[in-house]
């Protein structure tokens, strides 16, 4: 008989609280970050021990170093939102009120943990952000600079997706895999999106071999399973007809 798993469900709230504090820390001025991180260290190790994450002082030191680099990256993400969305009245509004920005920030924090090969914790942080924003970004995805998700709700970005710089994604977009099989766990299953691509609402792009070339505009509601060359416009032709009643 298989041994019963001892799962610390009550630590979900601990992880959520830790994720919130890490978000604030990532945006804090540099001279305050060190103290904030020192204040978080005990909670970080407490959660890690409960989850059997195997965090050591070496990984904690690298995590601290990497968290301190996030502010400049998040600034670029916030500016991308402000510059792309006519509804944004200020960068401050993006920081405080844009769910897409919050989802990206949580992704960038969880991605640091993922690269340090810390299990469970990055997924818990990404799922916390998923619940808050409606955006599901796997911490294993690779995302470049100046990334903007407008409206956020319903966006799915898979583990092996690669997104380059200056990419805009609207609500309901899926960057996913064509098939879901356990045997494919070590293969690239999700698409690559190159620089300066805009992907409009509810577009679905599937497959690890699929590459969307630089400067493409992917229209709403399209379904893509083949690569698209640079500077292409991809649209879906609707058969909707309007007649008199």
Short mmCIF file of C-alpha atoms in Angstrom, two decimals, residues 35-234:
data_model
loop_
_atom_site.label_atom_id
_atom_site.label_comp_id
_atom_site.label_asym_id
_atom_site.label_seq_id
_atom_site.Cartn_x
_atom_site.Cartn_y
_atom_site.Cartn_z
CA UNK A 35 16.38 44.94 5.04
CA UNK A 36 13.09 43.75 3.57
CA UNK A 37 14.73 40.57 2.31
CA UNK A 38 16.35 39.99 5.66
CA UNK A 39 12.93 40.34 7.28
CA UNK A 40 11.52 37.78 4.83
CA UNK A 41 14.29 35.23 5.21
CA UNK A 42 12.78 33.37 8.18
CA UNK A 43 9.39 33.05 6.47
CA UNK A 44 11.06 31.97 3.22
CA UNK A 45 12.97 29.17 4.92
CA UNK A 46 9.94 28.19 7.01
CA UNK A 47 7.79 27.74 3.91
CA UNK A 48 10.61 26.00 2.05
CA UNK A 49 11.14 23.50 4.85
CA UNK A 50 7.43 22.74 5.07
CA UNK A 51 7.31 22.08 1.31
CA UNK A 52 10.59 20.10 1.25
CA UNK A 53 11.96 22.58 -1.28
CA UNK A 54 15.56 22.08 -0.25
CA UNK A 55 16.43 25.78 -0.09
CA UNK A 56 19.94 26.38 1.22
CA UNK A 57 21.86 29.55 2.08
CA UNK A 58 23.56 29.48 -1.33
CA UNK A 59 20.23 29.46 -3.18
CA UNK A 60 18.85 32.11 -0.84
CA UNK A 61 21.85 34.34 -1.60
CA UNK A 62 21.34 33.94 -5.35
CA UNK A 63 17.62 34.56 -4.98
CA UNK A 64 18.31 37.82 -3.12
CA UNK A 65 20.70 38.95 -5.85
CA UNK A 66 18.20 38.18 -8.61
CA UNK A 67 15.24 39.80 -6.83
CA UNK A 68 17.21 43.04 -6.63
CA UNK A 69 17.51 43.09 -10.44
CA UNK A 70 13.75 42.86 -11.00
CA UNK A 71 12.87 46.50 -10.44
CA UNK A 72 14.39 47.67 -13.73
CA UNK A 73 12.68 44.83 -15.62
CA UNK A 74 9.33 45.59 -14.04
CA UNK A 75 9.76 49.26 -14.86
CA UNK A 76 10.04 48.31 -18.54
CA UNK A 77 6.90 46.17 -18.25
CA UNK A 78 4.98 49.02 -16.62
CA UNK A 79 6.15 51.49 -19.26
CA UNK A 80 5.12 49.04 -22.00
CA UNK A 81 1.61 48.96 -20.53
CA UNK A 82 1.44 52.74 -20.25
CA UNK A 83 2.75 53.29 -23.79
CA UNK A 84 0.46 50.66 -25.33
CA UNK A 85 -2.83 51.29 -23.55
CA UNK A 86 -4.61 54.60 -24.20
CA UNK A 87 -6.68 53.98 -21.06
CA UNK A 88 -3.59 54.15 -18.85
CA UNK A 89 -3.29 57.63 -17.36
CA UNK A 90 0.07 57.08 -15.66
CA UNK A 91 2.73 54.48 -14.94
CA UNK A 92 1.65 54.65 -11.30
CA UNK A 93 -1.81 53.46 -12.35
CA UNK A 94 -0.22 50.47 -14.08
CA UNK A 95 1.73 49.54 -10.95
CA UNK A 96 -1.30 49.80 -8.70
CA UNK A 97 -4.27 48.75 -10.81
CA UNK A 98 -3.26 46.58 -13.78
CA UNK A 99 -3.78 42.83 -13.27
CA UNK A 100 -1.58 42.04 -16.27
CA UNK A 101 1.34 43.86 -14.67
CA UNK A 102 0.79 42.03 -11.37
CA UNK A 103 0.71 38.68 -13.18
CA UNK A 104 3.96 39.47 -14.97
CA UNK A 105 5.63 40.56 -11.73
CA UNK A 106 4.60 37.32 -10.02
CA UNK A 107 5.84 35.37 -13.03
CA UNK A 108 9.24 37.08 -12.85
CA UNK A 109 9.55 36.26 -9.14
CA UNK A 110 8.50 32.63 -9.63
CA UNK A 111 10.82 32.30 -12.65
CA UNK A 112 13.82 33.14 -10.46
CA UNK A 113 12.85 30.29 -8.14
CA UNK A 114 12.32 28.01 -11.14
CA UNK A 115 15.81 28.70 -12.48
CA UNK A 116 17.22 27.91 -9.03
CA UNK A 117 15.52 24.50 -9.35
CA UNK A 118 13.41 25.06 -6.26
CA UNK A 119 10.33 22.79 -6.58
CA UNK A 120 6.67 23.47 -5.75
CA UNK A 121 7.15 27.04 -4.47
CA UNK A 122 7.33 28.74 -7.91
CA UNK A 123 4.20 26.89 -9.02
CA UNK A 124 2.35 27.92 -5.88
CA UNK A 125 3.28 31.56 -6.47
CA UNK A 126 2.18 31.39 -10.10
CA UNK A 127 -1.12 29.79 -9.09
CA UNK A 128 -1.69 32.50 -6.50
CA UNK A 129 -1.28 35.08 -9.28
CA UNK A 130 -3.55 33.00 -11.51
CA UNK A 131 -6.31 33.15 -8.93
CA UNK A 132 -5.93 36.89 -8.43
CA UNK A 133 -5.55 37.99 -12.06
CA UNK A 134 -7.00 35.23 -14.24
CA UNK A 135 -3.62 34.94 -15.99
CA UNK A 136 -1.87 31.56 -15.95
CA UNK A 137 1.86 31.92 -16.66
CA UNK A 138 3.97 28.86 -15.94
CA UNK A 139 7.15 29.86 -14.07
CA UNK A 140 9.22 27.85 -16.54
CA UNK A 141 8.29 30.09 -19.49
CA UNK A 142 10.96 32.45 -20.82
CA UNK A 143 9.76 36.04 -21.24
CA UNK A 144 11.83 38.99 -22.45
CA UNK A 145 11.70 42.72 -21.73
CA UNK A 146 8.80 45.18 -22.09
CA UNK A 147 6.00 42.62 -21.91
CA UNK A 148 2.38 43.78 -21.72
CA UNK A 149 -0.75 41.73 -21.08
CA UNK A 150 -3.88 43.84 -21.56
CA UNK A 151 -6.97 42.96 -19.48
CA UNK A 152 -5.19 39.75 -18.38
CA UNK A 153 -8.23 37.48 -17.97
CA UNK A 154 -7.95 34.07 -19.56
CA UNK A 155 -4.34 34.26 -20.76
CA UNK A 156 -2.43 30.95 -20.65
CA UNK A 157 1.33 30.73 -21.26
CA UNK A 158 2.83 27.25 -21.07
CA UNK A 159 6.02 26.00 -19.45
CA UNK A 160 8.26 25.92 -22.53
CA UNK A 161 6.92 29.04 -24.25
CA UNK A 162 9.52 31.61 -25.28
CA UNK A 163 8.48 35.24 -25.63
CA UNK A 164 11.02 37.78 -26.85
CA UNK A 165 10.96 41.58 -26.34
CA UNK A 166 8.19 44.15 -26.83
CA UNK A 167 5.35 41.67 -27.10
CA UNK A 168 1.71 42.59 -26.43
CA UNK A 169 -0.90 39.97 -25.57
CA UNK A 170 -4.63 40.56 -25.09
CA UNK A 171 -7.19 38.66 -23.03
CA UNK A 172 -7.95 35.03 -23.73
CA UNK A 173 -4.72 34.26 -25.59
CA UNK A 174 -3.31 30.74 -25.25
CA UNK A 175 0.30 29.80 -25.94
CA UNK A 176 -0.10 26.09 -25.48
CA UNK A 177 0.78 22.58 -26.57
CA UNK A 178 -0.94 20.54 -29.25
CA UNK A 179 -1.02 17.35 -27.21
CA UNK A 180 -0.84 16.67 -23.48
CA UNK A 181 1.24 13.57 -22.82
CA UNK A 182 3.51 12.81 -19.87
CA UNK A 183 6.13 11.44 -22.26
CA UNK A 184 6.61 14.97 -23.67
CA UNK A 185 7.62 16.50 -20.33
CA UNK A 186 11.23 17.12 -21.42
CA UNK A 187 10.42 18.50 -24.86
CA UNK A 188 9.55 22.00 -26.07
CA UNK A 189 5.77 21.92 -26.28
CA UNK A 190 4.83 25.60 -26.52
CA UNK A 191 5.44 28.27 -29.20
CA UNK A 192 8.13 30.91 -29.60
CA UNK A 193 7.07 34.53 -30.07
CA UNK A 194 9.66 36.92 -31.50
CA UNK A 195 10.12 40.67 -30.95
CA UNK A 196 7.42 43.30 -31.54
CA UNK A 197 4.53 40.85 -31.94
CA UNK A 198 0.95 41.74 -31.01
CA UNK A 199 -1.51 38.92 -30.31
CA UNK A 200 -5.17 39.95 -30.07
CA UNK A 201 -7.95 38.51 -27.94
CA UNK A 202 -8.70 34.78 -27.87
CA UNK A 203 -5.99 33.81 -30.34
CA UNK A 204 -4.69 30.27 -29.80
CA UNK A 205 -1.13 29.36 -30.79
CA UNK A 206 -0.13 25.75 -30.23
CA UNK A 207 3.02 23.67 -30.63
CA UNK A 208 6.65 23.68 -29.64
CA UNK A 209 7.84 23.98 -33.24
CA UNK A 210 5.66 27.02 -33.95
CA UNK A 211 7.52 30.31 -34.32
CA UNK A 212 5.79 33.68 -34.73
CA UNK A 213 8.18 35.95 -36.61
CA UNK A 214 9.20 39.49 -35.67
CA UNK A 215 6.66 42.23 -36.15
CA UNK A 216 3.66 39.95 -36.71
CA UNK A 217 0.11 40.93 -35.81
CA UNK A 218 -2.03 37.95 -34.85
CA UNK A 219 -5.70 38.84 -35.05
CA UNK A 220 -8.46 37.88 -32.65
CA UNK A 221 -9.86 34.34 -32.53
CA UNK A 222 -7.30 32.74 -34.86
CA UNK A 223 -6.05 29.17 -34.36
CA UNK A 224 -2.39 28.69 -35.29
CA UNK A 225 -0.41 25.43 -35.40
CA UNK A 226 2.18 26.43 -38.03
CA UNK A 227 4.96 29.02 -37.99
CA UNK A 228 4.26 32.53 -39.27
CA UNK A 229 6.91 34.58 -41.16
CA UNK A 230 8.08 38.03 -40.06
CA UNK A 231 5.77 41.05 -40.39
CA UNK A 232 2.71 38.96 -41.29
CA UNK A 233 -0.88 39.87 -40.47
CA UNK A 234 -2.99 36.87 -39.53
#
